[in-house]
Coordinates of C-alpha atoms and ligand atoms in Angstrom, one line a residue:
X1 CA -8.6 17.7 13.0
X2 CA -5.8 15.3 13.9
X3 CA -3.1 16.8 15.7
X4 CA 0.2 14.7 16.6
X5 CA 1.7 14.7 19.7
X6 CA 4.3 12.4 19.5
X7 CA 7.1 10.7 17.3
X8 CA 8.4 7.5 18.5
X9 CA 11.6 5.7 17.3
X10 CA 10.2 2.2 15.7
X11 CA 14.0 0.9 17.0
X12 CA 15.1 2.2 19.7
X13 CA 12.1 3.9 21.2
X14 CA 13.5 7.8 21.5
X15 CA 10.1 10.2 21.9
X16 CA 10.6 13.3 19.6
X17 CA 8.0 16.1 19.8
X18 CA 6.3 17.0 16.5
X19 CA 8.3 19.6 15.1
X20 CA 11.3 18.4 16.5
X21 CA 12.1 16.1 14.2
X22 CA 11.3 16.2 10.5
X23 CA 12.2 12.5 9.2
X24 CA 13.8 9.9 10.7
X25 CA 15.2 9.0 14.2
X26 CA 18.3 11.5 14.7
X27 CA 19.9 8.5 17.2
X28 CA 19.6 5.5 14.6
X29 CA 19.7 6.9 11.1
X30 CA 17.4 6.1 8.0
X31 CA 16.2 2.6 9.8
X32 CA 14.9 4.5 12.8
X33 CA 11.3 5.0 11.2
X34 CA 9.2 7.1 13.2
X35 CA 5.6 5.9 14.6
X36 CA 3.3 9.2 14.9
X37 CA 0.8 9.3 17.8
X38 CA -2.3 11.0 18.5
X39 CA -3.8 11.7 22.3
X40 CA -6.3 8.6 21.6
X41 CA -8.8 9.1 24.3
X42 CA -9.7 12.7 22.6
X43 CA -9.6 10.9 19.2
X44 CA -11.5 8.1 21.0
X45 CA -14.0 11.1 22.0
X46 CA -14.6 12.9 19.0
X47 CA -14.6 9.6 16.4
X48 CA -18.0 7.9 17.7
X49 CA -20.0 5.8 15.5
X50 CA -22.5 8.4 15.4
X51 CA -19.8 11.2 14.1
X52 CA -18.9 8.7 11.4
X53 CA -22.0 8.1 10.0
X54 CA -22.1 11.7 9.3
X55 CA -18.9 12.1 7.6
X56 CA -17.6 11.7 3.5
X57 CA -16.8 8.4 2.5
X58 CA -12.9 8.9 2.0
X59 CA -9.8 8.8 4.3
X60 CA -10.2 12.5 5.8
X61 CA -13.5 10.7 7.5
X62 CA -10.4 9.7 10.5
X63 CA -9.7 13.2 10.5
X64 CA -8.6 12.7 14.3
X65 CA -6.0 10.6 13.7
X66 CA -4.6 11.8 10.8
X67 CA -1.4 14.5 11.0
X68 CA -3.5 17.4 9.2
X69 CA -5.0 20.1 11.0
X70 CA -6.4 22.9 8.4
X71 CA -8.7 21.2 6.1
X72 CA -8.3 24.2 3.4
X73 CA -5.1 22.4 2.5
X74 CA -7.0 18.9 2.0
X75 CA -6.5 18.6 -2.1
X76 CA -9.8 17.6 -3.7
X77 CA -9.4 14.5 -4.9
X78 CA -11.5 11.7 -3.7
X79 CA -9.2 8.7 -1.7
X80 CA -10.1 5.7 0.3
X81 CA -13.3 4.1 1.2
X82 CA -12.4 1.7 -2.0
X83 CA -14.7 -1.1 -2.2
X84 CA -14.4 -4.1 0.3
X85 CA -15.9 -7.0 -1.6
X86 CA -17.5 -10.0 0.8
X87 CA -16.5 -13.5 -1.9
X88 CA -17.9 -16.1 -0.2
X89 CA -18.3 -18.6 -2.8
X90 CA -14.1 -17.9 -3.5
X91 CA -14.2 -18.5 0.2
X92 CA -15.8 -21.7 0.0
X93 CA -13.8 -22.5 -2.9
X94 CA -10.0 -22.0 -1.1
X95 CA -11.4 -23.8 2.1
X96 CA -11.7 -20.6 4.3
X97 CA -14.0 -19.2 6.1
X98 CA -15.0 -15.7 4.3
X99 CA -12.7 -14.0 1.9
X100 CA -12.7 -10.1 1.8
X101 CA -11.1 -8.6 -1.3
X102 CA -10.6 -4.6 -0.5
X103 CA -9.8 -3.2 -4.3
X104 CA -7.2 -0.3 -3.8
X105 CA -6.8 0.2 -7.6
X106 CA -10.0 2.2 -7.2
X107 CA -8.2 5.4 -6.2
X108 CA -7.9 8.6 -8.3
X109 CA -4.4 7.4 -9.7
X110 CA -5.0 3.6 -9.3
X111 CA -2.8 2.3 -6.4
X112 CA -3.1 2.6 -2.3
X113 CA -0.2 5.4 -2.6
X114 CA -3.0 7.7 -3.1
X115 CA -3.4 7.5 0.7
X116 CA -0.3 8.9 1.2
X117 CA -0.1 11.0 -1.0
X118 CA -3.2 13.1 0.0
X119 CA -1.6 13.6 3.2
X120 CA 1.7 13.9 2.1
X121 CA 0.4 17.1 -0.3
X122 CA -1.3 18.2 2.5
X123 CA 1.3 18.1 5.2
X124 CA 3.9 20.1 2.7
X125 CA 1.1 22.7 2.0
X126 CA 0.5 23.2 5.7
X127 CA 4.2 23.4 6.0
X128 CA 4.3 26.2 3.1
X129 CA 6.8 23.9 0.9
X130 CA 6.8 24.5 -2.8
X131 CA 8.1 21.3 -4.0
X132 CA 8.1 17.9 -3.3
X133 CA 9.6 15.0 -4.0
X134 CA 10.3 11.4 -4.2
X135 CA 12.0 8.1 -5.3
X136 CA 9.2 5.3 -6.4
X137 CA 9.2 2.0 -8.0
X138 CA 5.7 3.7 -9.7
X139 CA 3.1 4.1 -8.0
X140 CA 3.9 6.3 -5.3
X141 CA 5.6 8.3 -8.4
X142 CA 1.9 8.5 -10.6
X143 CA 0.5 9.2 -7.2
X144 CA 2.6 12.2 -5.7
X145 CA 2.3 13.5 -9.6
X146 CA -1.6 13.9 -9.3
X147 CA -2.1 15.3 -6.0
X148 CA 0.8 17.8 -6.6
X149 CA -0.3 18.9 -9.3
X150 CA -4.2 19.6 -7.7
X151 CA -2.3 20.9 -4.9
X152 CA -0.4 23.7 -6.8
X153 CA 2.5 21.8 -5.9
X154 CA 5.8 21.3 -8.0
X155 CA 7.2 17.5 -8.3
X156 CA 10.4 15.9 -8.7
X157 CA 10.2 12.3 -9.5
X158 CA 12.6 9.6 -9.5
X159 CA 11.9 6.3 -11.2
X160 CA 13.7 3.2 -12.3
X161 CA 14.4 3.1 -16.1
X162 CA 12.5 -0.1 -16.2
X163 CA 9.3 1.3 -14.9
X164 CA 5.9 0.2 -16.8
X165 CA 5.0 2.6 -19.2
X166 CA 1.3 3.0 -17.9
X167 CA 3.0 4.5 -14.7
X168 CA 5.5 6.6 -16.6
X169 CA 2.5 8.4 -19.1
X170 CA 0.6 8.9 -15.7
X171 CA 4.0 11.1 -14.7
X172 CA 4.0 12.8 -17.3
X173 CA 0.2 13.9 -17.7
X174 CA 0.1 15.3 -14.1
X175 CA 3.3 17.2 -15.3
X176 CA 5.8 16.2 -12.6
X177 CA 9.5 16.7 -13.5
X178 CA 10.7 13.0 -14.4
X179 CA 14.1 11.8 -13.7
X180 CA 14.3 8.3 -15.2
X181 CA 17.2 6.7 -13.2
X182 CA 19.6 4.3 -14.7
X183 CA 19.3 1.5 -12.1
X184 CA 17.0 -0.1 -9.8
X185 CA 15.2 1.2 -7.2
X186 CA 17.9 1.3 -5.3
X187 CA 20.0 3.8 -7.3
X188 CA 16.6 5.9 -7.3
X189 CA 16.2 6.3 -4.2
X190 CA 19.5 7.3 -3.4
X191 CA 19.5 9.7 -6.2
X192 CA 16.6 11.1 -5.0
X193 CA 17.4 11.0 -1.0
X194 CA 20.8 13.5 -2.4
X195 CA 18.9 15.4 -4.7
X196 CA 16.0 16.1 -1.8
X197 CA 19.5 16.8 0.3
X198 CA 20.8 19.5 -2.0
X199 CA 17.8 21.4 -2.9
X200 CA 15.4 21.5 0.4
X201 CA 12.3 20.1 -1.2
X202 CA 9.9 18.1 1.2
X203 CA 10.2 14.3 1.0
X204 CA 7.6 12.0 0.2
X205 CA 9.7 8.9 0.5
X206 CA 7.2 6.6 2.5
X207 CA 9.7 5.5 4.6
X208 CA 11.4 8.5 5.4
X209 CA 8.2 10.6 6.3
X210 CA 6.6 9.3 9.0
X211 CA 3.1 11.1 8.4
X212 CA 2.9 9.2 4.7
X213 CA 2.4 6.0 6.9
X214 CA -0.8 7.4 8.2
X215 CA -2.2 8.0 5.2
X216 CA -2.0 4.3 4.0
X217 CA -3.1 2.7 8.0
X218 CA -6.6 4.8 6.7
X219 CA -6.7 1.0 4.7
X220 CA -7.0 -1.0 7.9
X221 CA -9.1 1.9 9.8
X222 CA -11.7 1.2 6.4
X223 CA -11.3 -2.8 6.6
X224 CA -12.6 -2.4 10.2
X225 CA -15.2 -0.5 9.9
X226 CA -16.5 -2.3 5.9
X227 CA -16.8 -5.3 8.0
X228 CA -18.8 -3.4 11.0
X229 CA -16.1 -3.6 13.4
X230 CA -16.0 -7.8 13.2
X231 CA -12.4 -7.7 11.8
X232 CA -10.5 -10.6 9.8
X233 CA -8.5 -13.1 11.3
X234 CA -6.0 -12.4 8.7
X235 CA -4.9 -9.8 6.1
X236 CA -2.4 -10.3 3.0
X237 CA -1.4 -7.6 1.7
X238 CA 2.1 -7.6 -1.2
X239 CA 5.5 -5.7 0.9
X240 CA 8.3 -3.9 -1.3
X241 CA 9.4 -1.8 0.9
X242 CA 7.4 -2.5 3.7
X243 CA 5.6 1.0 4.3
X244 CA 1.9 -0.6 3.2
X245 CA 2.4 -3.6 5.9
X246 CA 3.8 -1.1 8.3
X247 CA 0.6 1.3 8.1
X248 CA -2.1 -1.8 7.9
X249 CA -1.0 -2.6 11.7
X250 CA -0.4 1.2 12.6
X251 CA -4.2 1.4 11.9
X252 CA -5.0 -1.3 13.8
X253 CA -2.7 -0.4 16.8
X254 CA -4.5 3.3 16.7
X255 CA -7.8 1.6 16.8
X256 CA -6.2 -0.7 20.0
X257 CA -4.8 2.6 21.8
X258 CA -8.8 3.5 21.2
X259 CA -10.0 0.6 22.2
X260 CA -12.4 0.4 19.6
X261 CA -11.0 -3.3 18.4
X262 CA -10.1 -6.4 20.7
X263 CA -7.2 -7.3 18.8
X264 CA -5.2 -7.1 15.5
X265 CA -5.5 -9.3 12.6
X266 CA -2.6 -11.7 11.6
X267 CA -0.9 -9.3 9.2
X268 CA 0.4 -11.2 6.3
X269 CA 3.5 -10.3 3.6
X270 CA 3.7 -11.2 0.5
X271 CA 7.1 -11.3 -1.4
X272 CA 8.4 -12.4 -4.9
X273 CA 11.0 -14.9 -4.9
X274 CA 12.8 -12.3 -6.6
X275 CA 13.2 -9.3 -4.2
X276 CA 12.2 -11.1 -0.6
X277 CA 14.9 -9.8 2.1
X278 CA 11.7 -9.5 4.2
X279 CA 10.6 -13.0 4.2
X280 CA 14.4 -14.0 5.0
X281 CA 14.6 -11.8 7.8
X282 CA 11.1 -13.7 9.2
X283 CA 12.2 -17.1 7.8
X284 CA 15.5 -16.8 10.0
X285 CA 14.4 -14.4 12.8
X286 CA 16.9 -12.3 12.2
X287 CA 16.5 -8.7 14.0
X288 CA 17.7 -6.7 10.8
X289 CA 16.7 -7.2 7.3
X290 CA 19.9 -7.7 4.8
X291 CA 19.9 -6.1 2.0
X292 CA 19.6 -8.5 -1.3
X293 CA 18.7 -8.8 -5.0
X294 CA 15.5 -7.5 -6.4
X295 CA 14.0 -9.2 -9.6
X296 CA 10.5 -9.8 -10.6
X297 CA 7.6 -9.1 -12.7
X298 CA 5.9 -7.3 -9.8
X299 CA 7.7 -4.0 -10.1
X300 CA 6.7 -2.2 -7.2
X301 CA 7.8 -4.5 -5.2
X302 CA 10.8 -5.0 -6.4
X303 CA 12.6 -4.3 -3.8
X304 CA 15.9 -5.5 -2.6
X305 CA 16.9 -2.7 -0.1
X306 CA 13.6 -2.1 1.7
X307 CA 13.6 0.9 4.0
X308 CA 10.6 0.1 5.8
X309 CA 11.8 -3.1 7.3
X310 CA 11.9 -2.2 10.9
X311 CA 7.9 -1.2 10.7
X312 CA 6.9 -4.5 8.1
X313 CA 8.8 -7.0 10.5
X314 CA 6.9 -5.3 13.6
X315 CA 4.0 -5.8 11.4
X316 CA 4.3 -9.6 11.2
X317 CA 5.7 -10.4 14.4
X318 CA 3.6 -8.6 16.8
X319 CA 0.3 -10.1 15.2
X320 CA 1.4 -13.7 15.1
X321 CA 1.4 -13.2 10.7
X322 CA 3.3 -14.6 8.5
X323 CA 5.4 -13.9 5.4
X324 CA 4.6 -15.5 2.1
X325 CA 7.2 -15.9 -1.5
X326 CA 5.5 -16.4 -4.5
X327 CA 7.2 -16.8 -7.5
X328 CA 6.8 -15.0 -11.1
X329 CA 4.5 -17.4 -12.1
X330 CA 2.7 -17.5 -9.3
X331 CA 1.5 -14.0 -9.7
X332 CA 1.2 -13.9 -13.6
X333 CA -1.4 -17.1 -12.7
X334 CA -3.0 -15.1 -10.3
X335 CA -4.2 -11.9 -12.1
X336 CA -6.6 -14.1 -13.7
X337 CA -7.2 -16.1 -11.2
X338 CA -8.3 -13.5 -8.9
X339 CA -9.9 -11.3 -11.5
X340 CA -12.5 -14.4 -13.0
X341 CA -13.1 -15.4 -9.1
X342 CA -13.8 -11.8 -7.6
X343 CA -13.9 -9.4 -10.4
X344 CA -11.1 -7.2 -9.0
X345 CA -8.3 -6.9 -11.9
X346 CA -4.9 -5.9 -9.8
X347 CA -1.7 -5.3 -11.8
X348 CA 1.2 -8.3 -10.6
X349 CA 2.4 -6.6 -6.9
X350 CA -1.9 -6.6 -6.2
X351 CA -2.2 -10.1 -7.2
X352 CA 0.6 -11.1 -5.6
X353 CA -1.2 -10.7 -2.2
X354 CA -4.1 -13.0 -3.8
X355 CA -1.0 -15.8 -4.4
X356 CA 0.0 -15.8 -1.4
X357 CA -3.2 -16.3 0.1
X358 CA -3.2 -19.3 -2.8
X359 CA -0.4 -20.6 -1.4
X360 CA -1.2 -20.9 2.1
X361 CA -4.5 -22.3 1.4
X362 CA -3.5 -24.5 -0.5
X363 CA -0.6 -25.5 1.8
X364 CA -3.7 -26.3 4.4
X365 CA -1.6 -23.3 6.5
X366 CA -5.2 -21.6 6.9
X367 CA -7.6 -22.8 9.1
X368 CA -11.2 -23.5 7.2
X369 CA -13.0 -21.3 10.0
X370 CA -10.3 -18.3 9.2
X371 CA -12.1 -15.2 7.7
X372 CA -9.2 -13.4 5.6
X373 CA -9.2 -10.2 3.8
X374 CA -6.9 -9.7 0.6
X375 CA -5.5 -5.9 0.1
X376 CA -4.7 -5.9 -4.1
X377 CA -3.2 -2.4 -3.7
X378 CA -3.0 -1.2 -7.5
X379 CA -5.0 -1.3 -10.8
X380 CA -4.6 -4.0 -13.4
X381 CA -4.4 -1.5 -16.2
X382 CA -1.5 -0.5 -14.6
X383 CA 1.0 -3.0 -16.4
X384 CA -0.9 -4.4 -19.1
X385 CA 2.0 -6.3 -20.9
X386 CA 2.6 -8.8 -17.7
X387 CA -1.6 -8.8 -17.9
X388 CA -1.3 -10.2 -21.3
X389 CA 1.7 -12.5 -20.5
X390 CA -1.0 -14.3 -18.2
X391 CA -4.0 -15.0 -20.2
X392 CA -4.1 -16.4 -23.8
X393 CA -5.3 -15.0 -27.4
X394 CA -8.4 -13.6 -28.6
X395 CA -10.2 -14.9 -31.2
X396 CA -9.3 -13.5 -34.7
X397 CA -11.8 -13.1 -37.3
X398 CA -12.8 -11.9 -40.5
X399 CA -15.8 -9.8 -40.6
X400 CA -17.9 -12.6 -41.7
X401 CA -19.6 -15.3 -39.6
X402 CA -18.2 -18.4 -41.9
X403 CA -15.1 -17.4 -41.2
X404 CA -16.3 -16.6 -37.6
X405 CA -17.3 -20.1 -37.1
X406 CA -14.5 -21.6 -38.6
X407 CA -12.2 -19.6 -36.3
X408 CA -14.9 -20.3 -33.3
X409 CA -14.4 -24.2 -33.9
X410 CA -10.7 -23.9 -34.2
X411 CA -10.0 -22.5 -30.4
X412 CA -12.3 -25.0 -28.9
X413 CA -14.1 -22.3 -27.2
Ligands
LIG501 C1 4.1 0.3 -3.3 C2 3.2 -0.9 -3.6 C3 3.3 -2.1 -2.9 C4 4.3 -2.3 -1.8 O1 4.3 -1.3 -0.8 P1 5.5 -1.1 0.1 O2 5.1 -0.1 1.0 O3 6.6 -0.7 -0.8 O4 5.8 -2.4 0.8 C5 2.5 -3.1 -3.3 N1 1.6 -3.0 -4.3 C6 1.5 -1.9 -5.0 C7 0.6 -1.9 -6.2 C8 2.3 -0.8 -4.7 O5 2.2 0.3 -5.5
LIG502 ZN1 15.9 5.6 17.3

């Protein structure tokens, strides 16, 4: 099993031994996001092709370089290894040169938190905490509810008011104490990081616990090998607050230090027009992300104050990406969109990454040779009353075929 052997200050560069530090950098505060390393030529060892193909199709097959090292504290739900679907008549369609759709909604709870969640549940188990706990825009809440409650684990969760119901009933069936914040994500977070504070329970907050990242990079680790190690030249994938970004290139970094890839993939943000301090930041080249407003129908990522932004700018810059804003409409237009053209049905924040792919192709800002892979990172069933704000009405009937036809006739269909 993986085992750490150093934290590295995403900011300032400070090396903390594993242990040493819990959370975040000591020297720059909550922005100073720790990177967690692995001794890569033993990983490089131990995870040969031939080991793989021996191993269960979920994210615990990257055991090496993942921060867990007694498997009896694995919880048994299956994550990762979601589908990675090869579209290449969608491809021929937006002028590209293959199109990869890798559906995340597929895990247990429906969203690529699941990846972090695992190893978040594990890590506090290891660690013989009783609780844990976090701040969420949704997903990461519906998430840390079902793997703590497989892992014997109590959970405190902290969610906007405005959350989608969907995500709220998950809460609740898994059992996890609900706190239902007045406010935005903001105020939830901060509630929760004081709350965590008073009462000692281990943090789950993605971008305050460095290990959560490396359950999420297990995405990238899977795009590369689904696509037998010939990666993408480019990879969108929707940023809130900029943890899923941030583990897509700490996956591909790992498989560098390995030197089992050549190079990483143009990493590629998507924001809303609504909530996108991150795509200012890029726009202007600023070196810190200001805070700003956060409103849009994608609610997890709605995100004005991301946390993550020292990892998700890294993410972008070091590859040569880009960052993407899409508006509202954009992404209502594109859960259709992508769901008639590939088959995968992501709720807004997931088909927000299929916009922005839109949007640049049809900007002509991809090249018609580029092969690009599109992360939708939660479920469609998710939010079903933006779903239904983006398609029309059914047919109504009476139960007999006159009126049927009449009806049939009517919609043109
Ligand atoms: C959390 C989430 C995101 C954004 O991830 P960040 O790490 O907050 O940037 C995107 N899509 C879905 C479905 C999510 O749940
Ligand atoms: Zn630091």
């Amino acid at each position: 099993m993986g085992k750490p052997v150093e934290l590295r200050c995403v900011l300032c560069g400070a090396h903390y031994k594993p242990g040493e530090v819990e959370y975040t950098c000591p020297k720059c505060g909550l922005d100073g996001t720790l990177d967690v390393l692995y001794d890569y030529r033993q990983a490089r060892a131990d995870m040969t092709a031939r080991a793989l193909a021996e191993r269960p199709l979920s994210l615990w097959r990257y055991s090496e370089i993942l921060p867990v090292s007694n498997p009896d504290f694995i919880p048994p739900l299956s994550v990762g290894w979601t589908p990675l679907y090869e579209c290449s008549s969608a491809a021929r369609e937006y002028g590209v040169g293959m199109l990869w759709v890798k559906d995340d909604g597929r895990n247990p709870t429906g969203s690529l938190k699941d990846r972090a969640s695992a190893v978040g549940v594990a890590r506090a188990l290891e660690l013989g905490r009783r609780t844990i706990a976090c701040a969420s825009t949704g997903n990461a809440a519906s998430s840390l509810s079902g793997f703590a409650a497989v892992g014997g684990l109590k959970s405190f969760i902290f969610v906007p008011e405005k959350a989608p119901a969907a995500k709220v009933a998950q809460l609740l069936v898994y059992g996890a104490a609900v706190i239902l914040v007045k406010g935005d994500y903001a105020d939830a977070f901060s509630l929760a990081t004081a709350a965590i504070e008073k009462y000692g329970w281990y943090n789950r907050n993605c971008a305050i616990n460095p290990y959560l990242v490396e359950g999420k990079k297990t995405c990238a680790l899977e795009i590369a090998e689904q696509t037998g190690w010939d990666l993408p030249d480019r990879i969108f994938i929707s940023v809130g607050d900029g943890c899923c970004i941030g583990s897509l290139y700490k996956g591909f970094s790992d498989l560098l230090a390995m030197g089992m890839i050549p190079g990483i993939p143009k990493i590629t943000g998507v924001q809303a027009e609504g909530a996108r301090p991150i795509f200012e930041a890029f726009r202007t080249g600023a070196d810190r992300v200001s805070f700003g407003p956060a409103d849009t129908v994608a609610d997890s990522i709605s995100v004005g104050a991301p946390r993550n932004w020292a990892k998700a700018l890294r993410a972008v810059r070091n590859t040569d990406g880009d960052m993407v804003s899409v508006s509202d409409e954009e992404i209502l237009s594109a859960i259709p969109e992508l769901a008639r053209k590939t088959g995968v049905f992501g709720e807004p924040a997931g088909a927000a990454a299929f916009a922005g792919f839109r949007k640049m192709a049809g900007n002509g800002q991809l090249g018609k040779d580029e092969r690009v892979a599109i992360v939708v990172t939660g479920n469609g069933l998710k939010d079903i009353e933006s779903a239904r704000k983006s398609v029309g009405a059914p047919i109504v009937s009476e139960p007999e075929i006159e009126s049927f036809s009449e009806q049939l006739e009517r919609s043109g269909m």
